[in-house]
Amino acid sequence: MPRILKEEQYTVRRNEILDATQRLVYTKGFGQMTIQDILDDLQISKGAFYHYFDSKQALLEALSERLQDEADRILIPIAQDAHLSALEKLERYFDTAARWKTAQKSYLLALLRVWYTDDNAIVRQKVYTTAVKRVTPLLSVIIRQGVQEGVFTTPFPDQVSEVVLSLVQSLGDTYARMLLSPEAEGGDLQSIERTSAAYSDALERILGAPPGSLHLVDTATLEEWFPPQEKTLAVSSEGLTGGIGVSES
């Protein structure tokens, strides 16, 4: 019993640190936030903090893991819903992820720039590797179902699931470039819609799906993140379509 209590206390304190970090991200931004800010907020010692996280980078990774945990709770039931076809599952998968990320918009915007700094390259790769391990099994189940239903024609459902996730990651990076440097990257809504359509077309070709049957991001969601005639930051496509990428400078 004492051991269980100790584990529970550890989890509670770790979550308190993450909660405080999220509050500070909303008010100060991740780049401006310091570990001392967290210590002051929770009235804990530096030694206590380092018992749970060995660096600010580790804290950022934990925040991303938390986002993925929350996303999994939304997306797993879709993959397991026996009443949906494979096409319906993929469409709902992307749509639900996009709506969930939109609900987290302020938080994700606060992290956007830091995520794409060189200092976070290793963290980005590690988080993406985690996403591959956790998301591709769900996609494989859906793709296998699509092959059985005759709507997908790929002979490599397990391998293609990772290719699909890689495509989503690439679209996320493309959105991020457009949002961080809209003038240089063609971040107007029309260009963004064409880019999204191109990636959706590529997804259909990879899966052997009927033309026009899949949409990675719908127009309404794009307009939410890329308001016409406004230059604003937004989440990466991974954020819009179900992966994990977030950032800030």
CSV table of N, CA and C in Angstrom, one decimal, residues 69-169:
chain,number,residue,atom,x,y,z
A,69,ASP,N,-1.5,11.9,-25.5
A,69,ASP,CA,-2.4,11.0,-24.7
A,69,ASP,C,-3.8,11.5,-24.8
A,70,GLU,N,-4.1,12.8,-24.8
A,70,GLU,CA,-5.4,13.3,-24.9
A,70,GLU,C,-6.0,13.0,-26.3
A,71,ALA,N,-5.1,13.1,-27.3
A,71,ALA,CA,-5.6,12.8,-28.7
A,71,ALA,C,-5.9,11.4,-28.8
A,72,ASP,N,-5.1,10.5,-28.2
A,72,ASP,CA,-5.4,9.1,-28.3
A,72,ASP,C,-6.8,8.7,-27.7
A,73,ARG,N,-7.1,9.4,-26.7
A,73,ARG,CA,-8.5,9.1,-26.1
A,73,ARG,C,-9.6,9.5,-27.0
A,74,ILE,N,-9.3,10.4,-27.9
A,74,ILE,CA,-10.3,10.8,-28.9
A,74,ILE,C,-10.3,9.8,-30.1
A,75,LEU,N,-9.1,9.5,-30.5
A,75,LEU,CA,-8.9,8.8,-31.8
A,75,LEU,C,-9.1,7.3,-31.8
A,76,ILE,N,-8.7,6.7,-30.6
A,76,ILE,CA,-8.8,5.2,-30.5
A,76,ILE,C,-10.2,4.7,-30.7
A,77,PRO,N,-11.2,5.3,-30.1
A,77,PRO,CA,-12.6,4.8,-30.3
A,77,PRO,C,-13.0,4.9,-31.8
A,78,ILE,N,-12.5,5.8,-32.6
A,78,ILE,CA,-12.8,5.9,-34.0
A,78,ILE,C,-12.3,4.7,-34.7
A,79,ALA,N,-11.0,4.3,-34.5
A,79,ALA,CA,-10.4,3.2,-35.1
A,79,ALA,C,-11.1,1.9,-34.8
A,80,GLN,N,-11.7,1.8,-33.6
A,80,GLN,CA,-12.4,0.6,-33.1
A,80,GLN,C,-13.9,0.6,-33.3
A,81,ASP,N,-14.4,1.6,-33.9
A,81,ASP,CA,-15.9,1.7,-34.2
A,81,ASP,C,-16.3,0.7,-35.3
A,82,ALA,N,-17.0,-0.3,-35.0
A,82,ALA,CA,-17.3,-1.3,-36.0
A,82,ALA,C,-18.4,-0.9,-36.9
A,83,HIS,N,-19.1,0.3,-36.6
A,83,HIS,CA,-20.1,0.7,-37.5
A,83,HIS,C,-19.7,1.7,-38.6
A,84,LEU,N,-18.4,2.0,-38.6
A,84,LEU,CA,-17.8,2.9,-39.6
A,84,LEU,C,-17.0,2.2,-40.7
A,85,SER,N,-17.2,2.6,-41.9
A,85,SER,CA,-16.3,2.1,-43.0
A,85,SER,C,-14.9,2.7,-42.8
A,86,ALA,N,-14.0,2.1,-43.6
A,86,ALA,CA,-12.6,2.6,-43.5
A,86,ALA,C,-12.5,4.1,-43.9
A,87,LEU,N,-13.2,4.4,-45.0
A,87,LEU,CA,-13.1,5.8,-45.4
A,87,LEU,C,-13.7,6.7,-44.4
A,88,GLU,N,-14.8,6.3,-43.8
A,88,GLU,CA,-15.5,7.1,-42.7
A,88,GLU,C,-14.5,7.3,-41.5
A,89,LYS,N,-13.8,6.2,-41.2
A,89,LYS,CA,-12.9,6.3,-40.1
A,89,LYS,C,-11.8,7.3,-40.3
A,90,LEU,N,-11.2,7.2,-41.5
A,90,LEU,CA,-10.1,8.1,-41.8
A,90,LEU,C,-10.6,9.6,-41.9
A,91,GLU,N,-11.7,9.8,-42.5
A,91,GLU,CA,-12.3,11.2,-42.5
A,91,GLU,C,-12.6,11.7,-41.1
A,92,ARG,N,-13.2,10.8,-40.3
A,92,ARG,CA,-13.5,11.2,-38.9
A,92,ARG,C,-12.2,11.4,-38.1
A,93,TYR,N,-11.2,10.5,-38.4
A,93,TYR,CA,-9.9,10.6,-37.7
A,93,TYR,C,-9.3,12.0,-37.9
A,94,PHE,N,-9.2,12.4,-39.2
A,94,PHE,CA,-8.6,13.7,-39.5
A,94,PHE,C,-9.5,14.8,-38.9
A,95,ASP,N,-10.8,14.7,-39.1
A,95,ASP,CA,-11.7,15.8,-38.7
A,95,ASP,C,-11.7,16.0,-37.2
A,96,THR,N,-11.7,14.9,-36.5
A,96,THR,CA,-11.8,14.9,-35.0
A,96,THR,C,-10.5,15.5,-34.5
A,97,ALA,N,-9.3,15.1,-35.0
A,97,ALA,CA,-8.0,15.6,-34.6
A,97,ALA,C,-8.0,17.1,-34.8
A,98,ALA,N,-8.4,17.5,-36.0
A,98,ALA,CA,-8.4,18.9,-36.3
A,98,ALA,C,-9.2,19.7,-35.4
A,99,ARG,N,-10.4,19.3,-35.1
A,99,ARG,CA,-11.3,20.0,-34.2
A,99,ARG,C,-10.7,20.0,-32.8
A,100,TRP,N,-10.1,18.9,-32.3
A,100,TRP,CA,-9.5,18.9,-31.0
A,100,TRP,C,-8.3,19.9,-31.0
A,101,LYS,N,-7.5,19.9,-32.0
A,101,LYS,CA,-6.4,20.9,-32.0
A,101,LYS,C,-6.9,22.3,-32.0
A,102,THR,N,-8.0,22.5,-32.7
A,102,THR,CA,-8.5,23.9,-32.8
A,102,THR,C,-9.0,24.3,-31.4
A,103,ALA,N,-9.5,23.4,-30.6
A,103,ALA,CA,-9.9,23.7,-29.2
A,103,ALA,C,-8.7,24.0,-28.4
A,104,GLN,N,-7.5,23.5,-28.8
A,104,GLN,CA,-6.2,23.8,-28.0
A,104,GLN,C,-5.4,24.9,-28.7
A,105,LYS,N,-6.1,25.7,-29.5
A,105,LYS,CA,-5.4,26.7,-30.4
A,105,LYS,C,-4.5,27.6,-29.6
A,106,SER,N,-5.0,28.3,-28.5
A,106,SER,CA,-4.1,29.2,-27.8
A,106,SER,C,-2.9,28.6,-27.3
A,107,TYR,N,-3.0,27.4,-26.7
A,107,TYR,CA,-1.9,26.6,-26.2
A,107,TYR,C,-0.9,26.3,-27.2
A,108,LEU,N,-1.4,25.8,-28.4
A,108,LEU,CA,-0.5,25.4,-29.4
A,108,LEU,C,0.2,26.6,-30.1
A,109,LEU,N,-0.5,27.7,-30.2
A,109,LEU,CA,0.1,28.9,-30.7
A,109,LEU,C,1.3,29.3,-29.8
A,110,ALA,N,1.1,29.2,-28.5
A,110,ALA,CA,2.2,29.6,-27.6
A,110,ALA,C,3.4,28.8,-27.8
A,111,LEU,N,3.3,27.5,-28.3
A,111,LEU,CA,4.4,26.6,-28.4
A,111,LEU,C,5.0,26.6,-29.8
A,112,LEU,N,4.3,27.2,-30.8
A,112,LEU,CA,4.7,27.0,-32.2
A,112,LEU,C,6.1,27.3,-32.5
A,113,ARG,N,6.6,28.5,-32.2
A,113,ARG,CA,7.9,28.9,-32.7
A,113,ARG,C,9.0,28.0,-32.0
A,114,VAL,N,8.9,27.8,-30.7
A,114,VAL,CA,10.0,27.1,-30.1
A,114,VAL,C,10.1,25.7,-30.6
A,115,TRP,N,9.0,25.1,-31.1
A,115,TRP,CA,9.1,23.7,-31.6
A,115,TRP,C,9.9,23.6,-32.8
A,116,TYR,N,10.0,24.7,-33.6
A,116,TYR,CA,10.7,24.7,-34.9
A,116,TYR,C,12.1,25.4,-34.8
A,117,THR,N,12.6,25.6,-33.6
A,117,THR,CA,13.9,26.1,-33.5
A,117,THR,C,14.9,24.9,-33.6
A,118,ASP,N,16.2,25.2,-34.0
A,118,ASP,CA,17.2,24.1,-34.1
A,118,ASP,C,17.4,23.4,-32.8
A,119,ASP,N,17.2,24.2,-31.7
A,119,ASP,CA,17.4,23.6,-30.3
A,119,ASP,C,16.5,22.4,-30.1
A,120,ASN,N,15.4,22.4,-30.8
A,120,ASN,CA,14.4,21.4,-30.5
A,120,ASN,C,14.3,20.3,-31.6
A,121,ALA,N,15.3,20.3,-32.5
A,121,ALA,CA,15.4,19.3,-33.5
A,121,ALA,C,15.3,17.8,-33.0
A,122,ILE,N,16.1,17.6,-32.0
A,122,ILE,CA,16.2,16.2,-31.4
A,122,ILE,C,14.9,15.9,-30.7
A,123,VAL,N,14.3,16.9,-30.0
A,123,VAL,CA,13.0,16.6,-29.3
A,123,VAL,C,11.9,16.3,-30.4
A,124,ARG,N,11.9,17.1,-31.5
A,124,ARG,CA,10.9,16.9,-32.5
A,124,ARG,C,11.0,15.5,-33.0
A,125,GLN,N,12.2,15.0,-33.3
A,125,GLN,CA,12.4,13.7,-33.9
A,125,GLN,C,12.0,12.6,-32.9
A,126,LYS,N,12.3,12.8,-31.6
A,126,LYS,CA,11.9,11.9,-30.6
A,126,LYS,C,10.4,11.8,-30.4
A,127,VAL,N,9.7,12.9,-30.4
A,127,VAL,CA,8.3,13.0,-30.3
A,127,VAL,C,7.6,12.3,-31.5
A,128,TYR,N,8.2,12.6,-32.7
A,128,TYR,CA,7.7,12.0,-33.9
A,128,TYR,C,7.8,10.5,-33.9
A,129,THR,N,8.9,10.0,-33.4
A,129,THR,CA,9.1,8.6,-33.2
A,129,THR,C,8.1,7.9,-32.3
A,130,THR,N,7.8,8.7,-31.2
A,130,THR,CA,6.7,8.2,-30.3
A,130,THR,C,5.4,8.2,-31.0
A,131,ALA,N,5.1,9.2,-31.8
A,131,ALA,CA,3.8,9.2,-32.6
A,131,ALA,C,3.8,8.0,-33.6
A,132,VAL,N,4.9,7.7,-34.2
A,132,VAL,CA,4.9,6.6,-35.2
A,132,VAL,C,4.5,5.3,-34.4
A,133,LYS,N,5.1,5.1,-33.2
A,133,LYS,CA,4.8,3.9,-32.5
A,133,LYS,C,3.3,3.8,-32.0
A,134,ARG,N,2.7,5.0,-31.7
A,134,ARG,CA,1.4,4.9,-31.2
A,134,ARG,C,0.3,5.1,-32.2
A,135,VAL,N,0.6,5.8,-33.3
A,135,VAL,CA,-0.5,6.1,-34.3
A,135,VAL,C,-0.5,5.1,-35.4
A,136,THR,N,0.6,4.6,-35.8
A,136,THR,CA,0.6,3.7,-37.0
A,136,THR,C,-0.2,2.4,-36.8
A,137,PRO,N,-0.2,1.9,-35.6
A,137,PRO,CA,-1.0,0.7,-35.4
A,137,PRO,C,-2.5,1.0,-35.6
A,138,LEU,N,-3.0,2.2,-35.2
A,138,LEU,CA,-4.4,2.5,-35.4
A,138,LEU,C,-4.6,2.7,-36.9
A,139,LEU,N,-3.7,3.3,-37.6
A,139,LEU,CA,-3.9,3.5,-39.1
A,139,LEU,C,-3.8,2.2,-39.8
A,140,SER,N,-3.0,1.3,-39.3
A,140,SER,CA,-2.9,-0.1,-40.0
A,140,SER,C,-4.2,-0.8,-39.9
A,141,VAL,N,-4.9,-0.7,-38.8
A,141,VAL,CA,-6.2,-1.4,-38.6
A,141,VAL,C,-7.2,-0.8,-39.6
A,142,ILE,N,-7.2,0.5,-39.8
A,142,ILE,CA,-8.1,1.2,-40.7
A,142,ILE,C,-7.8,0.8,-42.1
A,143,ILE,N,-6.5,0.8,-42.5
A,143,ILE,CA,-6.1,0.5,-43.8
A,143,ILE,C,-6.4,-0.9,-44.2
A,144,ARG,N,-6.2,-1.8,-43.3
A,144,ARG,CA,-6.5,-3.2,-43.5
A,144,ARG,C,-8.0,-3.4,-43.8
A,145,GLN,N,-8.8,-2.7,-43.0
A,145,GLN,CA,-10.2,-2.7,-43.2
A,145,GLN,C,-10.6,-2.2,-44.6
A,146,GLY,N,-9.9,-1.1,-45.0
A,146,GLY,CA,-10.2,-0.5,-46.3
A,146,GLY,C,-9.9,-1.5,-47.4
A,147,VAL,N,-8.8,-2.2,-47.3
A,147,VAL,CA,-8.4,-3.2,-48.3
A,147,VAL,C,-9.5,-4.3,-48.4
A,148,GLN,N,-10.0,-4.8,-47.2
A,148,GLN,CA,-11.0,-5.8,-47.2
A,148,GLN,C,-12.3,-5.3,-47.8
A,149,GLU,N,-12.6,-4.0,-47.6
A,149,GLU,CA,-13.8,-3.4,-48.2
A,149,GLU,C,-13.7,-3.1,-49.7
A,150,GLY,N,-12.4,-3.2,-50.2
A,150,GLY,CA,-12.2,-2.9,-51.6
A,150,GLY,C,-12.1,-1.4,-51.9
A,151,VAL,N,-11.9,-0.5,-50.9
A,151,VAL,CA,-11.7,0.9,-51.2
A,151,VAL,C,-10.3,1.3,-51.2
A,152,PHE,N,-9.4,0.5,-50.6
A,152,PHE,CA,-7.9,0.7,-50.7
A,152,PHE,C,-7.3,-0.5,-51.4
A,153,THR,N,-6.2,-0.2,-52.2
A,153,THR,CA,-5.6,-1.3,-53.0
A,153,THR,C,-4.2,-1.6,-52.6
A,154,THR,N,-3.7,-1.0,-51.6
A,154,THR,CA,-2.3,-1.2,-51.2
A,154,THR,C,-2.0,-2.6,-50.7
A,155,PRO,N,-0.9,-3.2,-51.1
A,155,PRO,CA,-0.6,-4.5,-50.6
A,155,PRO,C,0.3,-4.5,-49.3
A,156,PHE,N,0.6,-3.3,-48.9
A,156,PHE,CA,1.4,-3.1,-47.7
A,156,PHE,C,0.8,-2.2,-46.6
A,157,PRO,N,-0.3,-2.7,-46.0
A,157,PRO,CA,-1.1,-1.8,-45.1
A,157,PRO,C,-0.3,-1.4,-43.9
A,158,ASP,N,0.6,-2.2,-43.4
A,158,ASP,CA,1.4,-1.9,-42.2
A,158,ASP,C,2.4,-0.8,-42.5
A,159,GLN,N,3.1,-1.0,-43.6
A,159,GLN,CA,4.2,-0.1,-44.0
A,159,GLN,C,3.5,1.3,-44.5
A,160,VAL,N,2.4,1.2,-45.2
A,160,VAL,CA,1.8,2.4,-45.7
A,160,VAL,C,1.3,3.3,-44.6
A,161,SER,N,0.9,2.7,-43.5
A,161,SER,CA,0.4,3.5,-42.3
A,161,SER,C,1.5,4.4,-41.9
A,162,GLU,N,2.8,4.0,-41.9
A,162,GLU,CA,3.9,4.9,-41.5
A,162,GLU,C,4.1,6.0,-42.6
A,163,VAL,N,3.9,5.6,-43.9
A,163,VAL,CA,4.0,6.6,-45.0
A,163,VAL,C,2.9,7.6,-44.8
A,164,VAL,N,1.7,7.2,-44.5
A,164,VAL,CA,0.6,8.2,-44.3
A,164,VAL,C,1.0,9.2,-43.2
A,165,LEU,N,1.5,8.7,-42.1
A,165,LEU,CA,1.9,9.5,-41.0
A,165,LEU,C,3.0,10.5,-41.4
A,166,SER,N,3.9,10.0,-42.2
A,166,SER,CA,5.0,10.8,-42.7
A,166,SER,C,4.5,11.9,-43.5
A,167,LEU,N,3.4,11.6,-44.3
A,167,LEU,CA,2.8,12.6,-45.2
A,167,LEU,C,2.2,13.7,-44.4
A,168,VAL,N,1.5,13.3,-43.3
A,168,VAL,CA,0.8,14.2,-42.4
A,168,VAL,C,1.9,15.1,-41.7
A,169,GLN,N,3.0,14.5,-41.3
A,169,GLN,CA,4.1,15.3,-40.7
A,169,GLN,C,4.6,16.3,-41.7
